[in-house]
CSV table of C-alpha atoms in Angstrom, one decimal:
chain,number,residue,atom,x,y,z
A,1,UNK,CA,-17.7,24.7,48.0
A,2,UNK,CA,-19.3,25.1,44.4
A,3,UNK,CA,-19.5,28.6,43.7
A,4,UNK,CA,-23.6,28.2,42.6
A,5,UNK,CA,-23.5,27.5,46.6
A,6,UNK,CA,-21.7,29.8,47.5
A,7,UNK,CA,-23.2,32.9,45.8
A,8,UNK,CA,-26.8,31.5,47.0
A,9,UNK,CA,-25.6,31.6,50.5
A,10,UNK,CA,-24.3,35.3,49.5
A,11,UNK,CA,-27.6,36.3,48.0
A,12,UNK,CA,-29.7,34.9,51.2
A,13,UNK,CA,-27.4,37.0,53.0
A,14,UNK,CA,-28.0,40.3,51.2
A,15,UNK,CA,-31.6,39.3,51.4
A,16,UNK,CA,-31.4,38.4,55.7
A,17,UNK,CA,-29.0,42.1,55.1
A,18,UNK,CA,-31.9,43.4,53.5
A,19,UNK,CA,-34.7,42.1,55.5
A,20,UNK,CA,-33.1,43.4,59.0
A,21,UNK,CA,-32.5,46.6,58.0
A,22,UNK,CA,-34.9,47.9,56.0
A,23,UNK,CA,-37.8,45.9,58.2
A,24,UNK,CA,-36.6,48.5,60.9
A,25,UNK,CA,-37.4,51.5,58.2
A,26,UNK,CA,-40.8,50.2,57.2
A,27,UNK,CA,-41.7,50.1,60.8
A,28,UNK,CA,-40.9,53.1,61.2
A,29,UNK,CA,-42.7,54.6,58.4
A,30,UNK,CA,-45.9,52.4,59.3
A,31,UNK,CA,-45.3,54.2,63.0
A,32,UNK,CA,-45.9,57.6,61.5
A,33,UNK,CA,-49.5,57.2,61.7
A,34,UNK,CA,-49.9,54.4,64.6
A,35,UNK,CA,-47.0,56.3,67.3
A,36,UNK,CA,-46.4,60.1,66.7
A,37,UNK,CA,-48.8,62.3,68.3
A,38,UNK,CA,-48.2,66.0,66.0
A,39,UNK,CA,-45.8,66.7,63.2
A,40,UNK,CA,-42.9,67.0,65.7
A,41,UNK,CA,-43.4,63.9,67.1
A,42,UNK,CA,-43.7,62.6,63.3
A,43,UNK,CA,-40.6,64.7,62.3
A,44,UNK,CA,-38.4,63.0,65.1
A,45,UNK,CA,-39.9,59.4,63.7
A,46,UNK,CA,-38.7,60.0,60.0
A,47,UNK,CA,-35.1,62.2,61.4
A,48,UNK,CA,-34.4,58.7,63.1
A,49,UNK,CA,-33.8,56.8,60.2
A,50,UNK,CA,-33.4,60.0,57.9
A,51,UNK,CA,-30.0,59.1,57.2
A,52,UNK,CA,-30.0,55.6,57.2
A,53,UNK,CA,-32.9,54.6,54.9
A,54,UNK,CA,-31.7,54.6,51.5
A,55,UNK,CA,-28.5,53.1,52.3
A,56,UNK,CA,-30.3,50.6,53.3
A,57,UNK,CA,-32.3,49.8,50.1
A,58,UNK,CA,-29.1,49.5,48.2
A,59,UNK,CA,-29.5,46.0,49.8
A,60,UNK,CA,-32.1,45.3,47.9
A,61,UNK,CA,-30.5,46.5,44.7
A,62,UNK,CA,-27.5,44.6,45.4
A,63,UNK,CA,-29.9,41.2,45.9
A,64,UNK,CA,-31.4,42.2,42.8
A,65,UNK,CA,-28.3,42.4,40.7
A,66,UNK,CA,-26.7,39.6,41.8
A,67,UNK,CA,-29.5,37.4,41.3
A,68,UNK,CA,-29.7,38.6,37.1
A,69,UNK,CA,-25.7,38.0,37.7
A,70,UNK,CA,-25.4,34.5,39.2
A,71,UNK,CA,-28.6,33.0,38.4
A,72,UNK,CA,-30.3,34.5,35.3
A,73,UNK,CA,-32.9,31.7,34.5
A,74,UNK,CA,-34.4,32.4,38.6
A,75,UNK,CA,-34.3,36.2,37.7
A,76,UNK,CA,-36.2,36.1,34.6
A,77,UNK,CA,-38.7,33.6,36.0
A,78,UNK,CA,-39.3,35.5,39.3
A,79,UNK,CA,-39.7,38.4,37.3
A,80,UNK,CA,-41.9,37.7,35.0
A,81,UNK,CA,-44.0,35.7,37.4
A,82,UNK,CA,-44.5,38.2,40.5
A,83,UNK,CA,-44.6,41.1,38.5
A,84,UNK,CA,-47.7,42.6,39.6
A,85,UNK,CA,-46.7,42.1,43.1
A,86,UNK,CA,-43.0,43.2,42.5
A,87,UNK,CA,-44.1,46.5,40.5
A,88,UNK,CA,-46.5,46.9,43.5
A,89,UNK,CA,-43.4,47.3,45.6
A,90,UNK,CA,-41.6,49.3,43.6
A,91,UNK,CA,-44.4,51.6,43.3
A,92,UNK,CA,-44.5,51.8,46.5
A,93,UNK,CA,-40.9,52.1,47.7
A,94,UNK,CA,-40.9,55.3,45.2
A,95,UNK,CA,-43.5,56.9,47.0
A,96,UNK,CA,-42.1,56.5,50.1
A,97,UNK,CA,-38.7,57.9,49.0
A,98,UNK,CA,-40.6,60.7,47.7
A,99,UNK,CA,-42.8,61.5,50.5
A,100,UNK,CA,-39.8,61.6,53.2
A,101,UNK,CA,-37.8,64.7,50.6
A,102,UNK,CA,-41.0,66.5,50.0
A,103,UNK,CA,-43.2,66.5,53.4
A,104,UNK,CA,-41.2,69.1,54.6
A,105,UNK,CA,-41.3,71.5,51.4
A,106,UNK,CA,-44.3,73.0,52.6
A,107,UNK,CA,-45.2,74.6,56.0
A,108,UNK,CA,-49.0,73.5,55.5
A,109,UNK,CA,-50.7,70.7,57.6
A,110,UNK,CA,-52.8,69.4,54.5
A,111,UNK,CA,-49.3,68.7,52.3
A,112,UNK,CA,-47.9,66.6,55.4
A,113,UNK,CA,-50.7,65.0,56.3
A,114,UNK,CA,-51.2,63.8,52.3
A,115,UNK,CA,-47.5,62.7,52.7
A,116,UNK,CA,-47.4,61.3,56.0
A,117,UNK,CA,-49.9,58.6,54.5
A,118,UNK,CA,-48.3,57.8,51.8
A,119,UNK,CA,-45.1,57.3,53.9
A,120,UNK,CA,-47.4,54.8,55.7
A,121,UNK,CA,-48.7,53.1,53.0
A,122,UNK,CA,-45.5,53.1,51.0
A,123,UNK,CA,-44.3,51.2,54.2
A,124,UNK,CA,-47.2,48.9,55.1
A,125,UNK,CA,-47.1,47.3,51.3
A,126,UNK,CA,-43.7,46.7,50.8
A,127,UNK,CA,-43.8,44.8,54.2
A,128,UNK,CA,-46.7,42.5,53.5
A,129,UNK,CA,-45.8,41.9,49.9
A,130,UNK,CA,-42.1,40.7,50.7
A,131,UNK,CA,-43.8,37.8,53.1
A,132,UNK,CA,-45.8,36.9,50.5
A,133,UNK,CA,-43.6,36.6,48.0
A,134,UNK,CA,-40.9,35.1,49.8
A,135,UNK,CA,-43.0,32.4,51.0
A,136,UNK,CA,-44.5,31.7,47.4
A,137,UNK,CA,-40.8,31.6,46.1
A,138,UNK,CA,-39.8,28.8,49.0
A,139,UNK,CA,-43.2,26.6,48.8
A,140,UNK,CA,-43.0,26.4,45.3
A,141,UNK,CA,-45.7,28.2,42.6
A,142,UNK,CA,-46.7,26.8,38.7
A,143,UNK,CA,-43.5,26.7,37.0
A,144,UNK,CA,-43.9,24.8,33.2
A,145,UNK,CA,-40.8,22.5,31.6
A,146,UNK,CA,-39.2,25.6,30.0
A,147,UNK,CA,-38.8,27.2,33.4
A,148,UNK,CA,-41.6,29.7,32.4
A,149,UNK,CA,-44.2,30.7,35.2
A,150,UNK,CA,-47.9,29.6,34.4
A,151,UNK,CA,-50.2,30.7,36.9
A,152,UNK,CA,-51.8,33.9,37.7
A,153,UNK,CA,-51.7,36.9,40.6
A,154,UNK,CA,-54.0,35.1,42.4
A,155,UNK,CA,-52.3,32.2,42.6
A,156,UNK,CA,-49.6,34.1,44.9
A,157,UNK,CA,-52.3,34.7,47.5
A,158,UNK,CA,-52.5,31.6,49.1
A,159,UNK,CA,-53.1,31.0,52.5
A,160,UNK,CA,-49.8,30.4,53.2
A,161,UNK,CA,-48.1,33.2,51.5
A,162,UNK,CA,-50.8,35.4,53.2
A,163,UNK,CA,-50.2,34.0,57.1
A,164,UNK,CA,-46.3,34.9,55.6
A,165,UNK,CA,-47.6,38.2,54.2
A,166,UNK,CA,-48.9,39.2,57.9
A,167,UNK,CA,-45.9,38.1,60.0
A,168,UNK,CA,-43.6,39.9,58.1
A,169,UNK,CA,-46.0,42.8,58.4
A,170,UNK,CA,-46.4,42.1,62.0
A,171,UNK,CA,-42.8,41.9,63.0
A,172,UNK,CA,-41.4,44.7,60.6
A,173,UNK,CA,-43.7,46.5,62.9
A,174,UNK,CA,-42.2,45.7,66.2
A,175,UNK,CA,-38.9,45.9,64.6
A,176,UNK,CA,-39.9,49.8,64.1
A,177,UNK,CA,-41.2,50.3,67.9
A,178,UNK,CA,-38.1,49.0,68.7
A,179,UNK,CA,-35.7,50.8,67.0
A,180,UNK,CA,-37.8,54.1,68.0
A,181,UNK,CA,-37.3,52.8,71.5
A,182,UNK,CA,-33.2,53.2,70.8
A,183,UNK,CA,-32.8,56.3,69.3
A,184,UNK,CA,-35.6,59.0,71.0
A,185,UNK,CA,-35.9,60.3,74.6
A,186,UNK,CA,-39.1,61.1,76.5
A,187,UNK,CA,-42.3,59.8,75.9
A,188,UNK,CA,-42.2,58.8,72.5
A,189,UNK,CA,-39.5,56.2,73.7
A,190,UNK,CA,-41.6,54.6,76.4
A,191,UNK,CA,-44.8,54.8,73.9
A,192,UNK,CA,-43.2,53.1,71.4
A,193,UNK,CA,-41.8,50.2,73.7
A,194,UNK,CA,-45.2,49.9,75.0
A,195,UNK,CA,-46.7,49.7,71.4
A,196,UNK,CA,-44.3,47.0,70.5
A,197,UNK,CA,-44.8,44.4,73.2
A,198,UNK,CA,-48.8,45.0,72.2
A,199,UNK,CA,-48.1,44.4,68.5
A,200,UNK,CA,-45.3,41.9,69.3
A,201,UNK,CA,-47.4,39.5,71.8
A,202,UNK,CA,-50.6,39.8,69.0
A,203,UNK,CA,-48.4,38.7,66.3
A,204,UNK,CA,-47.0,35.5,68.4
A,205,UNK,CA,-49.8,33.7,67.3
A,206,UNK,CA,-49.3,33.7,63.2
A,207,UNK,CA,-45.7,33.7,63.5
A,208,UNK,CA,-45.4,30.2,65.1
A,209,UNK,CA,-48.2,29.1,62.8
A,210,UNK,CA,-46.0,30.1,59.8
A,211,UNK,CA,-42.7,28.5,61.2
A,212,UNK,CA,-44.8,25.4,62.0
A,213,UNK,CA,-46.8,25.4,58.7
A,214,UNK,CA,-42.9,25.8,56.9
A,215,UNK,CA,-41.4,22.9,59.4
A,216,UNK,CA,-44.4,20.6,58.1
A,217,UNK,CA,-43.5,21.8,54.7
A,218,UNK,CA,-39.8,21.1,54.3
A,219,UNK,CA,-39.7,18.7,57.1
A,220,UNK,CA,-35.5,19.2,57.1
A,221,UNK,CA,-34.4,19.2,60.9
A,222,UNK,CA,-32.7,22.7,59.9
A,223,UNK,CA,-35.4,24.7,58.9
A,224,UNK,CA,-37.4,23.1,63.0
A,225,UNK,CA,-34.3,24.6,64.1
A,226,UNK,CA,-33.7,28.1,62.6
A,227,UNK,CA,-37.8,28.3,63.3
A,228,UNK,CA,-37.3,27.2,67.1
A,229,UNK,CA,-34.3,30.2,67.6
A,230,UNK,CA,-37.0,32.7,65.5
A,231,UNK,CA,-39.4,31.9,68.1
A,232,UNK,CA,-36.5,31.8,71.2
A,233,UNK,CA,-34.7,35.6,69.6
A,234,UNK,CA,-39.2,36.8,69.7
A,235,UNK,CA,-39.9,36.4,73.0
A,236,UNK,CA,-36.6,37.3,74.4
A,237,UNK,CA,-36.9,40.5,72.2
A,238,UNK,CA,-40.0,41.2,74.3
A,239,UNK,CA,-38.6,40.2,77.8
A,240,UNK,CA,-35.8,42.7,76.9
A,241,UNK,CA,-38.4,45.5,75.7
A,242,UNK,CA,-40.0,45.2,79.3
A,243,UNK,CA,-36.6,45.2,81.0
A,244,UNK,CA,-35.9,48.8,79.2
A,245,UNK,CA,-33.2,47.3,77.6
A,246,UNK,CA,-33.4,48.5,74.1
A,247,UNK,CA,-30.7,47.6,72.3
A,248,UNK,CA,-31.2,44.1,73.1
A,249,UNK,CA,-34.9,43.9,72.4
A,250,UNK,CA,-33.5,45.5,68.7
A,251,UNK,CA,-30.9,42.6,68.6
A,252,UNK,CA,-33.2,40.0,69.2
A,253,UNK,CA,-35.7,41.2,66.8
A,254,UNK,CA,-33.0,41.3,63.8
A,255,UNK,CA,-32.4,38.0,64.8
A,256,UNK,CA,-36.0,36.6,64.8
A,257,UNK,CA,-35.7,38.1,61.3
A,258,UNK,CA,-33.0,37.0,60.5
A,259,UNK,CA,-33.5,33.4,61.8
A,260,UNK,CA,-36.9,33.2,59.5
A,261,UNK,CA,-34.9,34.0,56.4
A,262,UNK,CA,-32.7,31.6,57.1
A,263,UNK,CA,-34.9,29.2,58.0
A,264,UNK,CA,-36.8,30.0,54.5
A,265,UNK,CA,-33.4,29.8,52.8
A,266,UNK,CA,-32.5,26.2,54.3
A,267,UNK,CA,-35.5,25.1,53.3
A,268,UNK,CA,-34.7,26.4,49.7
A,269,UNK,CA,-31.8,25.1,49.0
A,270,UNK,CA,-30.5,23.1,46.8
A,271,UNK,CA,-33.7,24.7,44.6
A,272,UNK,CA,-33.9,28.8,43.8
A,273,UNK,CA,-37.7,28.4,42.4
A,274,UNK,CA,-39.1,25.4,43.3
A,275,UNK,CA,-42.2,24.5,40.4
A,276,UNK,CA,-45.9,22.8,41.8
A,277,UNK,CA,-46.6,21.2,39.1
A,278,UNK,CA,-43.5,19.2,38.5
A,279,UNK,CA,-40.5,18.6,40.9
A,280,UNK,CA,-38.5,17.9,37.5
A,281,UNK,CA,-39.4,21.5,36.3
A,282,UNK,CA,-37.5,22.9,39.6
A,283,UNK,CA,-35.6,25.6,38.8
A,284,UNK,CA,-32.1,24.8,41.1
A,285,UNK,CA,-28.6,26.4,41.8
A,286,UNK,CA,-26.9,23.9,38.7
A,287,UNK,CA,-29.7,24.9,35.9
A,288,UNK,CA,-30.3,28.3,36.8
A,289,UNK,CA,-27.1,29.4,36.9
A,290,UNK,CA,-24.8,31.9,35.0
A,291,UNK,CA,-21.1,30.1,33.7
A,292,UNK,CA,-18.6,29.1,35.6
A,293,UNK,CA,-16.5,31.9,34.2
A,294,UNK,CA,-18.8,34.7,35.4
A,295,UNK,CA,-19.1,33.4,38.7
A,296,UNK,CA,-15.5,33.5,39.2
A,297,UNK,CA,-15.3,37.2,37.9
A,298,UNK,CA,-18.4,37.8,40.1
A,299,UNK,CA,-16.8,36.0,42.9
A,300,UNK,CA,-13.4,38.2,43.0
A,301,UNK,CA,-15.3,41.3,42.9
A,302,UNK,CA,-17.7,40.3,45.8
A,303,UNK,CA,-14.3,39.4,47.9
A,304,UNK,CA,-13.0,42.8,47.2
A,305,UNK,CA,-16.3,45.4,47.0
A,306,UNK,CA,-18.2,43.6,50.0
A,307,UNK,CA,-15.9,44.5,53.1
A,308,UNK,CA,-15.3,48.0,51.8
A,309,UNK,CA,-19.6,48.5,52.0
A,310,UNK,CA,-19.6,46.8,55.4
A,311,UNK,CA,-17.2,49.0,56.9
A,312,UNK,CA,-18.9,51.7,55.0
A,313,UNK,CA,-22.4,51.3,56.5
A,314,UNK,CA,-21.5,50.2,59.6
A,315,UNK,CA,-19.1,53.7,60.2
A,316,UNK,CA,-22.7,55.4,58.7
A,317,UNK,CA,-24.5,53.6,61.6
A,318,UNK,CA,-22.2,55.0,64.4
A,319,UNK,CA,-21.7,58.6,63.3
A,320,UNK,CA,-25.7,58.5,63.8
A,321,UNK,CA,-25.7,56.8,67.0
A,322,UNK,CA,-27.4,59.3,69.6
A,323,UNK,CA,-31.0,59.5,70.6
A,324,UNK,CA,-33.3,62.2,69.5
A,325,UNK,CA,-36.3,64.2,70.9
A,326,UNK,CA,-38.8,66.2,70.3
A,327,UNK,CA,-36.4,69.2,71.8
A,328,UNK,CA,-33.7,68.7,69.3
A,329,UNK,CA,-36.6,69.6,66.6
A,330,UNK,CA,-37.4,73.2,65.8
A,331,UNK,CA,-40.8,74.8,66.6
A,332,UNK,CA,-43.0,75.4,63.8
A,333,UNK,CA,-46.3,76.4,63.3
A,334,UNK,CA,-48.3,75.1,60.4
A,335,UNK,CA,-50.7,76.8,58.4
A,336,UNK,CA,-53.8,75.4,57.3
């Protein structure tokens, strides 16, 4: 295997890494305003993945650096391009990380309330922007002969980016109800189970339009494939959600994620920025590359560092295993 291959099959996997668990977080932040019923309801909501979200963004930073590493020309193109909708993100990742340290700074319901939205909005954008922009990346957007991008914002919101823009919004969402559905006990278990079959049978509807609309697209028997096991891992994740069985109805929605990004990524390949204008002016895994020396340097420390923050996150994941309640949360009473 070339090694342009293999670090854009490691970069689709930090970005499927990424994807799975931080679409989780985001549906949980979004469920802070749709699910909890009080503040302690909202306080068990943001203790279930209080120790678990940031780890979890280092995905993305990891994604990040190795694409300026392997493939500089795709970096500075993506970057330059989608940077409205990128700085929109980033914006709104920072909030979000701000508003779950300081909502509980002040015993006053006005201060949590002001953060409680932007924890939901922080969420909400993030998750609709990443469809869009993946989908934009795979279909292809005005890229010139010097590998410079030439259209505008609005460009990006195309109908197809925006059907993309929804799903992932849609199934981040479920993801979240989900997950809630793992880790609490009472009635903000059952609640959220019932909340996600709701959102997750709406949502059926765009999703198969999107893996249908992609299939057209690429046409490549892989990409009908990787959409049929999204659509397979979907409604098995709500079968399971009915049964009560939890952790399987959260396995099979990582996978329905998981099997879109792959199926976005097959259709991707051998390209890393496809261009609209020009199929010569594609940006691919040869041309936008770093050299071959830098790969390998990359290569060996990806072989060494990767295992050591596997084991890492995964040992994270089981020391915060149990399920939580509103009785594990302290009563307090919130002034005005």
């Amino acid at each position: 295997m070339e090694l342009t291959t293999f670090w854009f099959i490691l970069i689709a996997v930090l970005w499927i890494g990424y994807l799975v668990l931080e679409g989780f977080d985001f549906g949980v932040g979004m469920l802070v305003g749709a699910l909890a019923q009080d503040d302690t309801e909202r306080r068990v909501l943001i203790n279930t993945i209080g120790p678990l979200w940031d780890g979890n963004e280092v995905w993305l930073l990891v994604a990040g650096g190795a694409t300026f590493a392997a493939f500089p020309e795709w970096y500075a193109t993506l970057f330059s391009g989608f940077y409205l909708p990128l700085l929109l993100i980033l914006i709104a990742l920072i909030v979000r990380g701000v508003a779950f340290e300081f909502r509980g700074k002040r015993n006053e319901r006005a201060w949590r309330r002001n953060w409680d939205i932007a924890i939901v909005v922080g969420s909400a954008v993030p998750a609709l922007l990443w469809g869009v922009a993946l989908a934009n990346i795979v279909r292809g957007v005005p890229i010139d002969k010097n590998h410079e991008y030439v259209g505008t914002f609005f460009d990006l919101l195309n109908p197809y980016a925006l059907l993309a823009g929804v799903v992932t919004l849609a199934v981040f969402f479920v993801h979240g109800c989900f997950f809630v559905a793992l880790k609490t006990v009472g009635d903000i278990r059952h609640r959220a189970t019932k909340l996600g079959v709701k959102v997750g049978v709406g949502a059926a509807g765009p999703a198969v339009a999107f893996i249908v609309w992609t299939g057209i697209d690429q046409g490549a028997f892989a990409v009908w494939l990787f959409g049929l096991l999204a659509v397979i891992s979907c409604v098995a994740s709500l079968a399971l959600a009915l049964a009560h069985r939890e952790m399987l109805a959260f396995i099979a929605t990582s996978l329905t994620i998981a099997f879109v990004a792959i199926m976005l990524f097959v259709g991707l390949f051998p390209d890393v920025m496809p261009s609209s204008l020009n199929s010569a002016w594609n940006l691919t895994t040869t041309n936008a590359s770093s050299t071959h020396y830098t790969l390998v340097i990359m290569s060996w420390v990806a072989v060494i560092f990767t295992p050591i923050v596997l084991m890492y996150q995964s040992w994270s994941y089981w020391v915060f295993r149990k399920r939580i309640g509103v009785q594990h949360i302290p009563t307090e009473v919130l002034a005005r």
